[in-house]
Amino acid sequence: MKHFYTRARNIQPVRFSSTFRHITDTLNELQKSKANEEANHVVKNDSRKQHSRKDLQKHVITPSDLSDHFRHSFYPRPTRAQISATQSIFSQNKVSLEWIVSSYKDIPDIKSQNEIHGSSSMVNTFKVSSSPLPEVLFLGHTNSGKSSLINNLLVNSVENKNHNEFTEHAYVSRRAGYTKTLNAYRIGNKLRLIDTPGYGEFGEKEQGELVIDYICNRKYLRRVFVLIDSRRGFLEPDVNLISFLIDQGVPYDIIFTKADTIVDRYNAKKRSNNSTAGTSSSGKYTSRENSALQANQNIIKYYEKIIGESGIANLTTSPKILLCNSYTSKLVKARYGYKEIRFEILRSCGIIE
Ligand SMILES: Nc1nc2c(ncn2[C@@H]2O[C@H](COP(=O)(O)OP(=O)(O)OP(=O)(O)O)[C@@H](O)[C@H]2O)c(=O)[nH]1
Ligand SMILES: [Mg+2]
């Protein structure tokens, strides 16, 4: 049994051990200096942006800004045309919950294939071969926000548009360990998004076996998205899971969920430290502007710290790092990050270039 599906309590943040770094020291150093150069470049651009007084007053850093900040130079930002093509694929195709299984062999095409092998029916063979679609899998610790993310990805479906309201396809709960099965959401004739049971605290052994079976055997699997709760950072089971994916040669990206909570946290801190707004003595910035700038810098530092300490940036597999928020708050007024995540999903399935 793989060690990320456990009931362990009090799991602590960890970093990738050197045994998991499939990389030489030289390459490591090269990547680091490149990353530093990029970080400096972004900070410079960022501060240039923030030197506009008007911007600074208004601008609360968003999860999309953060995705841009941590964007690796290998992965250019999607163009407007790519985003618009992505959005129309998600909005023009009907979404349905196609299957729910608690055992890998119960996935409909696997089941009927097994039945065919047991009989000589040619009719079933046709049925099975007509339904293959690329699939992407969402993995993460229990309560990391997998089901919420899927709901937000599906929000622009035809069905939602017609009803002009947010249809929640996946069940979400404050209780960790809520999703107990593999749930496949089909988007037209294009692809499937697969929700999974979480691992770590309150994860179950049987659910772990189900997910591992799927990862090791599913030929339609195109990419895994590993969700990390922004408040908790990388935990031991996350690191074990990523090492497992690397060993299996399964491509994966990282999504930090609940980014709204970090934006709120640092802005609240700054406000309470700096509650008297007015013009600064230099006359350049008001204390309110300074506090906005400080909060934004602290948010970036927070993510730099958890990414840096995890050692993930040193892995040769260079996963993309994306951020999102499935819920809005007073400061984070919209749901950010979904267009970019949808684009990465379609690109990994070969649906868009
Ligand atoms: N503030 C905030 N809360 C979130 C966000 N995403 C999820 N949550 C909350 O986190 C809790 C867990 O969300 P789920 O989507 O059920 O998480 P899950 O990973 O599917 O959990 P399991 O099925 O138990 O593994 C719920 O209370 C959600 O409301 C987010 O972006 N921001
Ligand atoms: Mg869930």
Tab-separated table of C-alpha atoms and ligand atoms in Angstrom:
chain	number	residue	atom	x	y	z
A	1	MET	CA	0.000	0.000	0.000
A	2	LYS	CA	1.418	3.362	-0.984
A	3	HIS	CA	2.188	5.590	1.970
A	4	PHE	CA	0.239	8.681	0.890
A	5	TYR	CA	-3.157	7.096	1.574
A	6	THR	CA	-2.944	6.844	5.334
A	7	ARG	CA	-4.912	7.971	8.318
A	8	ALA	CA	-1.861	9.683	9.796
A	9	ARG	CA	-2.555	12.667	12.037
A	10	ASN	CA	-0.408	15.738	12.697
A	11	ILE	CA	1.262	15.583	9.311
A	12	GLN	CA	4.049	18.139	9.087
A	13	PRO	CA	5.264	20.156	6.093
A	14	VAL	CA	8.250	18.449	4.456
A	15	ARG	CA	10.635	18.879	1.553
A	16	PHE	CA	11.591	16.498	-1.205
A	17	SER	CA	14.479	14.370	-0.018
A	18	SER	CA	17.583	14.190	-2.170
A	19	THR	CA	16.647	10.660	-3.236
A	20	PHE	CA	13.709	12.123	-5.099
A	21	ARG	CA	15.686	14.734	-6.913
A	22	HIS	CA	16.492	13.221	-10.248
A	23	ILE	CA	18.984	15.916	-10.989
A	24	THR	CA	22.709	16.628	-10.872
A	25	ASP	CA	24.136	19.393	-8.704
A	26	THR	CA	25.222	21.381	-11.723
A	27	LEU	CA	21.811	21.298	-13.306
A	28	ASN	CA	20.364	22.213	-9.970
A	29	GLU	CA	22.545	25.314	-9.690
A	30	LEU	CA	21.791	26.314	-13.261
A	31	GLN	CA	18.070	26.078	-12.649
A	32	LYS	CA	18.351	28.026	-9.415
A	33	SER	CA	20.229	30.918	-10.974
A	34	LYS	CA	17.741	30.964	-13.843
A	35	ALA	CA	14.858	30.969	-11.397
A	36	ASN	CA	16.481	33.848	-9.463
A	37	GLU	CA	16.919	35.837	-12.653
A	38	GLU	CA	13.296	35.240	-13.528
A	39	ALA	CA	12.126	36.103	-10.016
A	40	ASN	CA	14.100	39.389	-10.106
A	41	HIS	CA	12.669	40.175	-13.484
A	42	VAL	CA	9.131	39.597	-12.264
A	43	VAL	CA	9.680	41.574	-9.078
A	44	LYS	CA	11.060	44.468	-11.136
A	45	ASN	CA	8.090	44.364	-13.492
A	46	ASP	CA	5.792	44.009	-10.557
A	47	SER	CA	7.214	46.972	-8.681
A	48	ARG	CA	7.057	49.011	-11.872
A	49	LYS	CA	3.394	48.149	-12.083
A	50	GLN	CA	2.913	48.966	-8.427
A	51	HIS	CA	4.618	52.354	-8.678
A	52	SER	CA	1.491	53.676	-10.306
A	53	ARG	CA	-0.199	55.301	-7.335
A	54	LYS	CA	-3.686	54.594	-8.632
A	55	ASP	CA	-2.921	50.913	-9.211
A	56	LEU	CA	-1.375	50.560	-5.834
A	57	GLN	CA	-4.404	51.911	-4.070
A	58	LYS	CA	-6.704	49.565	-5.899
A	59	HIS	CA	-4.624	46.553	-6.630
A	60	VAL	CA	-5.003	43.528	-4.412
A	61	ILE	CA	-2.842	40.784	-5.848
A	62	THR	CA	-5.020	38.038	-7.336
A	63	PRO	CA	-4.411	34.276	-7.693
A	64	SER	CA	-3.999	34.883	-11.457
A	65	ASP	CA	-1.274	37.484	-10.792
A	66	LEU	CA	0.413	34.900	-8.575
A	67	SER	CA	0.189	32.207	-11.298
A	68	ASP	CA	1.931	34.683	-13.602
A	69	HIS	CA	4.550	35.432	-10.976
A	70	PHE	CA	5.441	31.751	-10.597
A	71	ARG	CA	5.145	30.941	-14.290
A	72	HIS	CA	8.150	28.991	-15.487
A	73	SER	CA	9.862	30.354	-18.584
A	74	PHE	CA	9.279	27.002	-20.310
A	75	TYR	CA	5.547	27.600	-20.248
A	76	PRO	CA	4.514	30.843	-21.905
A	77	ARG	CA	1.303	32.498	-20.850
A	78	PRO	CA	-1.655	31.370	-22.995
A	79	THR	CA	-2.593	33.935	-25.619
A	80	ARG	CA	-6.009	35.606	-25.746
A	81	ALA	CA	-6.925	33.426	-28.713
A	82	GLN	CA	-6.012	30.279	-26.764
A	83	ILE	CA	-8.045	31.380	-23.752
A	84	SER	CA	-11.017	32.270	-25.884
A	85	ALA	CA	-10.898	28.887	-27.686
A	86	THR	CA	-10.628	27.194	-24.279
A	87	GLN	CA	-13.601	29.071	-22.881
A	88	SER	CA	-15.784	28.197	-25.833
A	89	ILE	CA	-14.998	24.491	-25.539
A	90	PHE	CA	-16.041	24.557	-21.890
A	91	SER	CA	-19.143	26.654	-22.537
A	92	GLN	CA	-20.413	24.828	-25.611
A	93	ASN	CA	-20.252	21.272	-24.358
A	94	LYS	CA	-22.727	19.654	-22.062
A	95	VAL	CA	-21.470	18.331	-18.732
A	96	SER	CA	-22.680	15.079	-17.238
A	97	LEU	CA	-21.667	12.918	-14.330
A	98	GLU	CA	-20.884	9.841	-16.417
A	99	TRP	CA	-19.759	7.307	-13.843
A	100	ILE	CA	-19.045	6.809	-10.154
A	101	VAL	CA	-16.972	3.817	-9.090
A	102	SER	CA	-15.442	2.487	-5.911
A	103	SER	CA	-13.356	-0.135	-7.704
A	104	TYR	CA	-11.191	0.267	-10.827
A	105	LYS	CA	-12.723	-2.755	-12.530
A	106	ASP	CA	-16.161	-1.095	-12.293
A	107	ILE	CA	-15.228	1.736	-14.699
A	108	PRO	CA	-17.782	1.071	-17.452
A	109	ASP	CA	-15.362	0.519	-20.366
A	110	ILE	CA	-13.089	-1.711	-18.247
A	111	LYS	CA	-16.099	-3.659	-17.010
A	112	SER	CA	-17.535	-4.280	-20.452
A	113	GLN	CA	-14.108	-5.161	-21.798
A	114	ASN	CA	-13.801	-7.790	-19.071
A	115	GLU	CA	-17.266	-9.041	-19.943
A	116	ILE	CA	-16.325	-9.280	-23.634
A	117	HIS	CA	-13.283	-11.333	-22.747
A	118	GLY	CA	-15.653	-13.611	-20.888
A	119	SER	CA	-18.072	-13.896	-23.855
A	120	SER	CA	-17.768	-13.663	-27.628
A	121	SER	CA	-20.245	-10.797	-28.211
A	122	MET	CA	-19.182	-8.439	-31.039
A	123	VAL	CA	-21.943	-5.925	-30.226
A	124	ASN	CA	-20.264	-4.914	-26.976
A	125	THR	CA	-16.902	-4.496	-28.693
A	126	PHE	CA	-18.397	-1.699	-30.787
A	127	LYS	CA	-19.859	0.034	-27.727
A	128	VAL	CA	-16.559	-0.030	-25.846
A	129	SER	CA	-14.403	1.228	-28.674
A	130	SER	CA	-16.753	4.185	-29.289
A	131	SER	CA	-16.253	5.809	-25.883
A	132	PRO	CA	-12.530	6.445	-25.278
A	133	LEU	CA	-11.848	10.029	-24.212
A	134	PRO	CA	-8.787	11.668	-22.666
A	135	GLU	CA	-9.023	11.978	-18.882
A	136	VAL	CA	-7.412	14.245	-16.299
A	137	LEU	CA	-7.248	13.377	-12.616
A	138	PHE	CA	-7.427	15.717	-9.620
A	139	LEU	CA	-5.506	14.468	-6.610
A	140	GLY	CA	-4.862	16.045	-3.247
A	141	HIS	CA	-5.026	15.743	0.486
A	142	THR	CA	-8.524	15.370	1.953
A	143	ASN	CA	-10.183	18.781	2.151
A	144	SER	CA	-7.689	20.377	-0.274
A	145	GLY	CA	-10.526	21.619	-2.509
A	146	LYS	CA	-10.666	19.048	-5.366
A	147	SER	CA	-14.457	18.879	-5.662
A	148	SER	CA	-14.794	22.670	-5.346
A	149	LEU	CA	-12.234	23.159	-8.108
A	150	ILE	CA	-14.100	20.766	-10.406
A	151	ASN	CA	-17.359	22.625	-9.784
A	152	ASN	CA	-15.707	25.867	-10.793
A	153	LEU	CA	-14.158	24.346	-13.899
A	154	LEU	CA	-17.603	23.170	-15.001
A	155	VAL	CA	-19.378	26.408	-14.205
A	156	ASN	CA	-19.592	27.649	-17.783
A	157	SER	CA	-21.258	24.589	-19.209
A	158	VAL	CA	-24.314	24.924	-21.442
A	159	GLU	CA	-26.490	23.835	-18.569
A	160	ASN	CA	-25.173	26.530	-16.218
A	161	LYS	CA	-25.537	29.177	-18.871
A	162	ASN	CA	-29.168	28.331	-19.531
A	163	HIS	CA	-30.073	28.414	-15.887
A	164	ASN	CA	-27.881	31.391	-15.239
A	165	GLU	CA	-26.786	29.924	-11.935
A	166	PHE	CA	-23.942	27.910	-10.454
A	167	THR	CA	-24.792	24.215	-10.675
A	168	GLU	CA	-22.661	22.284	-8.249
A	169	HIS	CA	-21.868	18.996	-9.938
A	170	ALA	CA	-19.530	17.654	-7.271
A	171	TYR	CA	-20.419	17.442	-3.585
A	172	VAL	CA	-18.336	19.642	-1.320
A	173	SER	CA	-18.088	19.465	2.445
A	174	ARG	CA	-16.132	20.992	5.313
A	175	ARG	CA	-15.669	17.428	6.508
A	176	ALA	CA	-12.337	15.962	5.301
A	177	GLY	CA	-12.640	12.659	3.457
A	178	TYR	CA	-16.023	13.467	1.919
A	179	THR	CA	-15.501	12.171	-1.642
A	180	LYS	CA	-15.154	8.398	-1.443
A	181	THR	CA	-15.299	7.290	-5.083
A	182	LEU	CA	-13.807	8.112	-8.475
A	183	ASN	CA	-16.337	10.404	-10.160
A	184	ALA	CA	-16.073	11.099	-13.897
A	185	TYR	CA	-17.517	14.337	-15.299
A	186	ARG	CA	-17.786	14.146	-19.041
A	187	ILE	CA	-17.507	17.319	-21.101
A	188	GLY	CA	-19.327	16.650	-24.364
A	189	ASN	CA	-17.384	14.335	-26.594
A	190	LYS	CA	-14.109	15.933	-25.587
A	191	LEU	CA	-12.776	14.716	-22.246
A	192	ARG	CA	-13.454	13.630	-18.682
A	193	LEU	CA	-12.464	15.329	-15.415
A	194	ILE	CA	-12.039	12.777	-12.624
A	195	ASP	CA	-12.658	13.717	-8.983
A	196	THR	CA	-10.972	11.457	-6.426
A	197	PRO	CA	-11.044	10.655	-2.705
A	198	GLY	CA	-8.399	12.610	-0.795
A	199	TYR	CA	-5.336	11.102	0.856
A	200	GLY	CA	-3.697	11.805	4.235
A	201	GLU	CA	-5.860	12.502	7.278
A	202	PHE	CA	-9.156	10.602	7.027
A	203	GLY	CA	-8.091	8.965	3.764
A	204	GLU	CA	-9.055	5.281	3.468
A	205	LYS	CA	-6.878	2.352	2.370
A	206	GLU	CA	-9.467	1.050	-0.153
A	207	GLN	CA	-9.806	4.482	-1.730
A	208	GLY	CA	-6.030	4.679	-2.036
A	209	GLU	CA	-5.972	1.334	-3.846
A	210	LEU	CA	-8.642	2.562	-6.217
A	211	VAL	CA	-6.693	5.703	-7.124
A	212	ILE	CA	-3.390	3.853	-7.475
A	213	ASP	CA	-5.012	1.242	-9.702
A	214	TYR	CA	-6.318	4.032	-11.873
A	215	ILE	CA	-2.945	5.839	-12.080
A	216	CYS	CA	-1.035	2.657	-12.887
A	217	ASN	CA	-3.474	1.199	-15.434
A	218	ARG	CA	-5.614	3.823	-17.051
A	219	LYS	CA	-4.513	4.322	-20.633
A	220	TYR	CA	-6.714	7.399	-21.144
A	221	LEU	CA	-5.040	9.309	-18.304
A	222	ARG	CA	-3.369	12.393	-19.793
A	223	ARG	CA	-2.396	14.444	-16.737
A	224	VAL	CA	-2.672	14.645	-12.993
A	225	PHE	CA	-3.278	17.915	-11.169
A	226	VAL	CA	-1.963	17.771	-7.611
A	227	LEU	CA	-3.873	20.180	-5.391
A	228	ILE	CA	-2.112	21.822	-2.474
A	229	ASP	CA	-4.108	23.739	0.122
A	230	SER	CA	-2.354	27.135	0.234
A	231	ARG	CA	-2.783	27.330	4.011
A	232	ARG	CA	-1.051	24.018	4.659
A	233	GLY	CA	1.638	23.923	1.976
A	234	PHE	CA	3.280	20.645	0.927
A	235	LEU	CA	2.699	17.845	3.425
A	236	GLU	CA	4.435	14.504	3.612
A	237	PRO	CA	1.771	12.563	1.638
A	238	ASP	CA	1.919	15.213	-1.129
A	239	VAL	CA	5.646	14.670	-1.484
A	240	ASN	CA	5.201	10.887	-1.487
A	241	LEU	CA	2.491	11.144	-4.111
A	242	ILE	CA	4.594	13.373	-6.386
A	243	SER	CA	7.537	10.991	-6.068
A	244	PHE	CA	5.206	8.155	-7.017
A	245	LEU	CA	3.949	10.044	-10.085
A	246	ILE	CA	7.526	10.742	-11.158
A	247	ASP	CA	8.413	7.058	-10.747
A	248	GLN	CA	5.359	6.074	-12.807
A	249	GLY	CA	6.216	8.642	-15.488
A	250	VAL	CA	2.807	10.308	-15.135
A	251	PRO	CA	2.831	14.024	-16.082
A	252	TYR	CA	1.532	16.309	-13.345
A	253	ASP	CA	1.106	19.970	-12.449
A	254	ILE	CA	0.590	21.701	-9.116
A	255	ILE	CA	-2.452	23.801	-8.226
A	256	PHE	CA	-2.475	25.861	-5.033
A	257	THR	CA	-6.101	26.080	-3.918
A	258	LYS	CA	-7.754	28.502	-1.462
A	259	ALA	CA	-5.436	31.360	-2.483
A	260	ASP	CA	-8.167	33.765	-1.287
A	261	THR	CA	-7.367	32.805	2.310
A	262	ILE	CA	-3.717	33.887	1.947
A	263	VAL	CA	-4.616	37.176	0.245
A	264	ASP	CA	-7.106	37.874	3.033
A	265	ARG	CA	-4.668	36.837	5.755
A	266	TYR	CA	-1.851	39.186	4.694
A	267	ASN	CA	-4.135	42.085	3.946
A	268	ALA	CA	-5.800	41.742	7.337
A	269	LYS	CA	-2.386	41.713	9.035
A	270	LYS	CA	-1.265	44.803	7.193
A	271	ARG	CA	-4.489	46.632	7.964
A	272	SER	CA	-4.252	46.012	11.656
A	273	ASN	CA	-0.560	47.036	11.710
A	274	ASN	CA	-1.225	50.103	9.637
A	275	SER	CA	-4.733	51.232	10.351
A	276	THR	CA	-4.164	55.001	10.041
A	277	ALA	CA	-4.481	55.784	6.381
A	278	GLY	CA	-3.251	59.147	5.137
A	279	THR	CA	-0.414	60.752	3.197
A	280	SER	CA	3.065	59.548	4.186
A	281	SER	CA	5.587	62.088	5.454
A	282	SER	CA	7.502	61.888	2.160
A	283	GLY	CA	4.222	62.712	0.403
A	284	LYS	CA	4.887	59.881	-2.038
A	285	TYR	CA	2.515	57.177	-0.862
A	286	THR	CA	-0.269	57.074	1.608
A	287	SER	CA	0.103	54.536	4.375
A	288	ARG	CA	-2.812	52.701	2.766
A	289	GLU	CA	-0.845	52.374	-0.465
A	290	ASN	CA	2.218	51.247	1.415
A	291	SER	CA	0.229	48.673	3.272
A	292	ALA	CA	-1.228	47.307	0.005
A	293	LEU	CA	2.261	47.025	-1.442
A	294	GLN	CA	3.541	45.343	1.715
A	295	ALA	CA	0.684	42.848	1.747
A	296	ASN	CA	1.306	41.902	-1.889
A	297	GLN	CA	5.002	41.406	-1.237
A	298	ASN	CA	4.289	39.287	1.825
A	299	ILE	CA	1.884	37.085	-0.131
A	300	ILE	CA	4.546	36.467	-2.792
A	301	LYS	CA	7.110	35.750	-0.055
A	302	TYR	CA	4.739	33.290	1.600
A	303	TYR	CA	4.369	31.230	-1.584
A	304	GLU	CA	8.075	31.553	-2.389
A	305	LYS	CA	8.782	30.090	1.027
A	306	ILE	CA	6.512	27.051	0.710
A	307	ILE	CA	7.600	26.395	-2.871
A	308	GLY	CA	11.265	26.910	-1.992
A	309	GLU	CA	11.150	24.745	1.138
A	310	SER	CA	9.389	21.912	-0.681
A	311	GLY	CA	12.243	21.647	-3.186
A	312	ILE	CA	9.661	21.172	-5.966
A	313	ALA	CA	11.334	23.775	-8.169
A	314	ASN	CA	14.440	21.593	-8.263
A	315	LEU	CA	12.731	18.583	-9.760
A	316	THR	CA	13.648	17.968	-13.377
A	317	THR	CA	10.004	17.344	-14.157
A	318	SER	CA	9.346	21.124	-13.723
A	319	PRO	CA	5.627	21.024	-12.988
A	320	LYS	CA	3.575	24.091	-13.777
A	321	ILE	CA	2.465	26.019	-10.710
A	322	LEU	CA	-1.046	27.443	-10.856
A	323	LEU	CA	-3.141	29.190	-8.208
A	324	CYS	CA	-6.875	29.559	-7.835
A	325	ASN	CA	-9.698	30.376	-5.457
A	326	SER	CA	-12.997	28.529	-5.583
A	327	TYR	CA	-14.663	30.991	-3.237
A	328	THR	CA	-14.694	34.773	-3.210
A	329	SER	CA	-14.046	37.056	-0.273
A	330	LYS	CA	-14.305	40.768	0.447
A	331	LEU	CA	-10.891	41.323	-1.119
A	332	VAL	CA	-10.782	38.518	-3.692
A	333	LYS	CA	-13.979	39.437	-5.444
A	334	ALA	CA	-13.939	36.925	-8.305
A	335	ARG	CA	-12.930	33.299	-8.817
A	336	TYR	CA	-9.465	33.380	-10.326
A	337	GLY	CA	-7.232	30.881	-12.066
A	338	TYR	CA	-9.863	28.801	-13.888
A	339	LYS	CA	-9.252	29.970	-17.438
A	340	GLU	CA	-5.593	29.045	-17.110
A	341	ILE	CA	-6.361	25.661	-15.529
A	342	ARG	CA	-8.916	24.873	-18.256
A	343	PHE	CA	-6.364	25.747	-20.894
A	344	GLU	CA	-3.766	23.430	-19.319
A	345	ILE	CA	-6.366	20.647	-19.161
A	346	LEU	CA	-7.246	20.974	-22.851
A	347	ARG	CA	-3.621	21.289	-23.871
A	348	SER	CA	-2.623	18.175	-21.952
A	349	CYS	CA	-5.463	16.276	-23.664
A	350	GLY	CA	-4.309	17.429	-27.098
A	351	ILE	CA	-7.610	19.286	-27.656
A	352	ILE	CA	-5.999	22.698	-28.019
A	353	GLU	CA	-2.496	23.825	-28.972
B	1	LIG	N1	-11.866	29.806	1.263
B	1	LIG	C1	-11.873	28.773	0.421
B	1	LIG	N2	-12.392	27.589	0.828
B	1	LIG	C2	-12.378	26.559	-0.050
B	1	LIG	C3	-11.836	26.668	-1.361
B	1	LIG	N3	-11.945	25.471	-1.977
B	1	LIG	C4	-12.550	24.644	-1.098
B	1	LIG	N4	-12.811	25.282	0.061
B	1	LIG	C5	-13.453	24.715	1.259
B	1	LIG	O1	-12.679	23.589	1.659
B	1	LIG	C6	-13.530	22.530	2.112
B	1	LIG	C7	-13.240	21.249	1.345
B	1	LIG	O2	-13.582	21.427	-0.005
B	1	LIG	P1	-13.806	20.181	-0.984
B	1	LIG	O3	-13.914	20.747	-2.351
B	1	LIG	O4	-14.908	19.325	-0.493
B	1	LIG	O5	-12.411	19.436	-0.796
B	1	LIG	P2	-11.999	17.972	-1.316
B	1	LIG	O6	-10.549	18.021	-1.618
B	1	LIG	O7	-12.908	17.550	-2.413
B	1	LIG	O8	-12.236	17.102	0.002
B	1	LIG	P3	-12.414	15.492	0.141
B	1	LIG	O9	-13.477	15.062	-0.830
B	1	LIG	O10	-12.834	15.352	1.555
B	1	LIG	O11	-11.075	14.902	-0.141
B	1	LIG	C8	-14.970	23.033	1.937
B	1	LIG	O12	-15.408	23.540	3.188
B	1	LIG	C9	-14.848	24.156	0.942
B	1	LIG	O13	-15.830	25.136	1.124
B	1	LIG	C10	-11.289	27.965	-1.749
B	1	LIG	O14	-10.790	28.181	-2.844
B	1	LIG	N5	-11.338	28.950	-0.809
B	2	MG	MG	-14.176	15.916	-2.592
